mmCIF file of C-alpha atoms in Angstrom:
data_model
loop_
_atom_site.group_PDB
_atom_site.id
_atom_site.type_symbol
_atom_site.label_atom_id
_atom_site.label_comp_id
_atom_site.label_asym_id
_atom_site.label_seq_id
_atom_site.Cartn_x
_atom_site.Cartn_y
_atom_site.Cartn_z
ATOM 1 C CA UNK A 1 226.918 60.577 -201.028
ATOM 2 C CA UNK A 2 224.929 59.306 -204.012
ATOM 3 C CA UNK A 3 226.659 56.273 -205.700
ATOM 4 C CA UNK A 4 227.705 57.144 -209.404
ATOM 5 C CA UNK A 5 230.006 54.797 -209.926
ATOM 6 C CA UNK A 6 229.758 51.578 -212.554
ATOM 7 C CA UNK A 7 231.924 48.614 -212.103
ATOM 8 C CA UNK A 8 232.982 46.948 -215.374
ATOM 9 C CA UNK A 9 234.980 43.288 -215.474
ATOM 10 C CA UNK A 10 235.256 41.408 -218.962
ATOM 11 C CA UNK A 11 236.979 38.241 -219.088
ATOM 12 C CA UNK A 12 237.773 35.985 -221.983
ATOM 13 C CA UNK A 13 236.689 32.216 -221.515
ATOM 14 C CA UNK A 14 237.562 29.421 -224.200
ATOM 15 C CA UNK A 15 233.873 28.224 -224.321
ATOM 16 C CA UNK A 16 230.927 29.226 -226.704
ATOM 17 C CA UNK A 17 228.375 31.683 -225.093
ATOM 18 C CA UNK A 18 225.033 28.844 -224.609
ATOM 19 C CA UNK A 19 227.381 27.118 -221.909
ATOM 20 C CA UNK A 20 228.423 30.590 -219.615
ATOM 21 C CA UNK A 21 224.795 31.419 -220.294
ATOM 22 C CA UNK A 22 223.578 28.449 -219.266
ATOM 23 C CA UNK A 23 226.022 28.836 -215.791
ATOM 24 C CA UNK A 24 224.353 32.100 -215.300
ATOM 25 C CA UNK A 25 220.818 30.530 -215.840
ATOM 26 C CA UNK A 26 220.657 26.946 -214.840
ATOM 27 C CA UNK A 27 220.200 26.904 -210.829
ATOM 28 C CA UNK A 28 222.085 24.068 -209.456
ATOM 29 C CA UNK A 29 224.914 25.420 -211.677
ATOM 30 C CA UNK A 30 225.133 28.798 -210.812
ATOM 31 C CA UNK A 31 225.234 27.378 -206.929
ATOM 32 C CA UNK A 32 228.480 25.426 -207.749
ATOM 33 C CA UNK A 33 230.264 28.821 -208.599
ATOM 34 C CA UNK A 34 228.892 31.843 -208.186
ATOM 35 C CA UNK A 35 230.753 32.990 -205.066
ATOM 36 C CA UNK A 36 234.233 34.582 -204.258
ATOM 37 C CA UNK A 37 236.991 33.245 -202.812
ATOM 38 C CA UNK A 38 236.021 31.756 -198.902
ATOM 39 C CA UNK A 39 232.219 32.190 -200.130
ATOM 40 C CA UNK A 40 229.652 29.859 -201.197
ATOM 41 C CA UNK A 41 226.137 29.689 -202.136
ATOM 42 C CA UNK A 42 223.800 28.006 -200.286
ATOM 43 C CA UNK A 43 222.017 25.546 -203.314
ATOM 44 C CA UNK A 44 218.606 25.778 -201.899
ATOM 45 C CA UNK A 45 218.357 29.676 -201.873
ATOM 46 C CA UNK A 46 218.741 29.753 -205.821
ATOM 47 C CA UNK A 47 216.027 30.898 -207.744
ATOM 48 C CA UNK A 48 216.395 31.556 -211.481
ATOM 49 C CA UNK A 49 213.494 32.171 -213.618
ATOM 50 C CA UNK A 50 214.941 33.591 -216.781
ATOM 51 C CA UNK A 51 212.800 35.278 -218.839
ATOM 52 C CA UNK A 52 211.774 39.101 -218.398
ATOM 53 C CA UNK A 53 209.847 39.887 -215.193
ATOM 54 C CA UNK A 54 211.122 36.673 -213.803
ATOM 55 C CA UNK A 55 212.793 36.621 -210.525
ATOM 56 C CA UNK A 56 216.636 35.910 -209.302
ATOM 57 C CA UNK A 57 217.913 35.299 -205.457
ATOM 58 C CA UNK A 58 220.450 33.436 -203.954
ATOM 59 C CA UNK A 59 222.376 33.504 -200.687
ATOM 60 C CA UNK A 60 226.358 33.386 -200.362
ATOM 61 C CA UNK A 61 227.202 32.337 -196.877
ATOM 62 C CA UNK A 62 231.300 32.693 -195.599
ATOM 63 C CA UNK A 63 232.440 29.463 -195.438
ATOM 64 C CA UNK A 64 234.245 30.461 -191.882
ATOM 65 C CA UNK A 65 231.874 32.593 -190.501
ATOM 66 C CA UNK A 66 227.818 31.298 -191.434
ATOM 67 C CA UNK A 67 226.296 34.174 -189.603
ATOM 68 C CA UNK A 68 228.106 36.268 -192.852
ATOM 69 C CA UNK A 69 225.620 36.379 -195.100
ATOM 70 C CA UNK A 70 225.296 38.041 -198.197
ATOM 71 C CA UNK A 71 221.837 38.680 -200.205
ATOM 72 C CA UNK A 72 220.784 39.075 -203.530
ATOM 73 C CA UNK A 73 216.999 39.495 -205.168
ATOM 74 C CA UNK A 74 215.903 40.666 -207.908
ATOM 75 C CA UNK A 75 214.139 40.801 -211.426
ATOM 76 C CA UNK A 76 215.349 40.414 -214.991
ATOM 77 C CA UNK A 77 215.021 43.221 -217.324
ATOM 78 C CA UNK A 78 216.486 42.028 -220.342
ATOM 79 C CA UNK A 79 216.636 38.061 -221.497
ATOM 80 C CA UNK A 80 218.347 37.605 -224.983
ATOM 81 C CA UNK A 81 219.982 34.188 -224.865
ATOM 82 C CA UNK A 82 222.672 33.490 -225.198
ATOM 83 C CA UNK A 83 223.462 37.486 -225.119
ATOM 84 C CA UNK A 84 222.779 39.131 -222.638
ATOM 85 C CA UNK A 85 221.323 38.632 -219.223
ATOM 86 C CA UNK A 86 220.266 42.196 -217.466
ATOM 87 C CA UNK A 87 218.451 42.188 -213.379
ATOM 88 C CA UNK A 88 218.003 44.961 -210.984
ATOM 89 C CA UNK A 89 218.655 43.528 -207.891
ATOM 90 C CA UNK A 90 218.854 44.566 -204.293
ATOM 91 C CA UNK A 91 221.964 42.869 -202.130
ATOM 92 C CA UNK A 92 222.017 42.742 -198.573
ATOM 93 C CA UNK A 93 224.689 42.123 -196.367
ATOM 94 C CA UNK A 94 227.639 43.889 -198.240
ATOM 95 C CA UNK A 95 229.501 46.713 -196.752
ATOM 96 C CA UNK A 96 228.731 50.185 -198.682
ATOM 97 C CA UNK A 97 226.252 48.818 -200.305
ATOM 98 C CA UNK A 98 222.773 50.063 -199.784
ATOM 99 C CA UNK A 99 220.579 47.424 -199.611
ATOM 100 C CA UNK A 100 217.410 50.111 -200.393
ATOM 101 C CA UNK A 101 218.791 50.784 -203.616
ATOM 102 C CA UNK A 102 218.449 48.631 -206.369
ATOM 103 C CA UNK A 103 221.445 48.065 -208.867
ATOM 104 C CA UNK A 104 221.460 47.134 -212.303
ATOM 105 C CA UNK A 105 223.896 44.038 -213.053
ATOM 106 C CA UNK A 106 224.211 43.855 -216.895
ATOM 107 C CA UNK A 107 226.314 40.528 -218.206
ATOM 108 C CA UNK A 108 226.881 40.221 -221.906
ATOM 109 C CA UNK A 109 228.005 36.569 -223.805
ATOM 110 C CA UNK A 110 229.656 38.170 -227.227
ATOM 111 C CA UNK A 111 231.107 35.846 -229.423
ATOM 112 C CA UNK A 112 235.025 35.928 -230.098
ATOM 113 C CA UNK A 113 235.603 33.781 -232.952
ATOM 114 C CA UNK A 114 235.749 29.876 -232.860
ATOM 115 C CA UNK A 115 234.042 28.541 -229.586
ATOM 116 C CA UNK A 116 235.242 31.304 -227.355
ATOM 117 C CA UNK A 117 233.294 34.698 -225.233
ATOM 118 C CA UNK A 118 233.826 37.893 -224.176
ATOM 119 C CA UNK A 119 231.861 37.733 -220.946
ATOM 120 C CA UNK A 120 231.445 41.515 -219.882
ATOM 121 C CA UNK A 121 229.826 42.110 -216.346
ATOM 122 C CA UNK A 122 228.541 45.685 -215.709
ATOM 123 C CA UNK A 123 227.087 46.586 -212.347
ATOM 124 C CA UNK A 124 226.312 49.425 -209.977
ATOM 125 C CA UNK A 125 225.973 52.522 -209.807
ATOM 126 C CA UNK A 126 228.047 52.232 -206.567
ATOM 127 C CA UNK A 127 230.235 54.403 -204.297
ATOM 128 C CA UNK A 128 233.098 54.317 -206.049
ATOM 129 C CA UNK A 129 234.899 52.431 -203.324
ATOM 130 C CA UNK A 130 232.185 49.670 -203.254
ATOM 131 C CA UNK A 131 232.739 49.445 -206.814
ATOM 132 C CA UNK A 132 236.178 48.677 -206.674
ATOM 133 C CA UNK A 133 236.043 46.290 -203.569
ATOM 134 C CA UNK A 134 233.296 44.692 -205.682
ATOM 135 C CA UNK A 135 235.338 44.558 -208.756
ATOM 136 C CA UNK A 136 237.730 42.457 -206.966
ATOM 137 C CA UNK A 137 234.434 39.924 -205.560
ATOM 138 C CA UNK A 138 233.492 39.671 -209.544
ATOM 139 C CA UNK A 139 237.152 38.409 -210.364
ATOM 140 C CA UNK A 140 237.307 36.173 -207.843
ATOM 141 C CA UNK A 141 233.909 34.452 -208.756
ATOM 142 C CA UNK A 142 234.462 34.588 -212.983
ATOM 143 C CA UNK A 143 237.928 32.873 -211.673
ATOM 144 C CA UNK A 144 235.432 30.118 -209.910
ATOM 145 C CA UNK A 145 233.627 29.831 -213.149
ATOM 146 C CA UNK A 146 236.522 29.181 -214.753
ATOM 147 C CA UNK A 147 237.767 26.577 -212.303
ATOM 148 C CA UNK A 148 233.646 25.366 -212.729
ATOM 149 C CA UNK A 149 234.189 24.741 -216.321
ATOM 150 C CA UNK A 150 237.458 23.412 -216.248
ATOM 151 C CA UNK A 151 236.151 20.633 -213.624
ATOM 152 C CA UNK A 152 233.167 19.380 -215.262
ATOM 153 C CA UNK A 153 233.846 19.406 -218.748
ATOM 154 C CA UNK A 154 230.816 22.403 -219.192
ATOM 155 C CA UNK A 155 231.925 22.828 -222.869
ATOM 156 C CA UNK A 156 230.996 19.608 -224.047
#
């Protein structure tokens, strides 16, 4: 079956777009965060070169089983900071997803008045089961941003 399916999650976070961007962007901050629940990212795989053409990959390793590994590389597409970030990647390790098939994962900063985003994450096209499993992986992880930011003070 060919996937046709788009996940879409879209949080509201009490901080100004520069400082999610900058979470999404800045290497040893995205490996503080950027994994589910029972996940992490190993800090040495990041690489984050954000401009267009430049390349993203990291690996997320289950914190009770290491030989888990998940995958991702890829390139950026679109770079408008602090708007939008936009990579086709390829992920590894993930059940239903192909790892020959690239997928587009769009995230958009927009601004919601006084100091606060709209952080919208679009991704896929997926089977539409792997894009609701996945769904569920990109709550978890904007909830570990959130926990991020509340932890260190990102906002200020």
């Amino acid at each position: 079956m060919e996937p046709d399916t788009v996940l879409e999650v879209e949080r509201i976070f009490e901080e100004p777009r520069n400082v999610l961007f900058r979470a999404f962007t800045e290497p040893k901050v995205l490996a503080q965060w950027f994994a589910p629940d029972g996940w992490h990212v190993v800090p040495e795989s990041v690489e984050l070169d954000p401009r267009l053409g430049g390349r993203l990959r990291h690996t997320k390793v289950r914190d009770d089983d290491p030989a888990r590994t998940w995958v991702i590389d890829g390139i950026y597409t679109e770079v408008f900071y602090p708007d939008v970030l936009v990579s086709q990647q390829r992920i590894t390790g993930i059940e239903g997803i192909d790892p020959s098939r690239p997928v587009e994962l769009r995230v958009e900063f927009s601004r919601q008045g006084q100091g606060k985003t709209l952080l919208r994450v679009v991704q896929g096209p997926y089977e539409s089961q792997a894009a609701v499993d996945y769904a569920k992986v990109w709550e978890s992880i904007l909830d570990r941003l959130q926990a991020y930011i509340d932890g260190t003070g990102a906002a200020s």
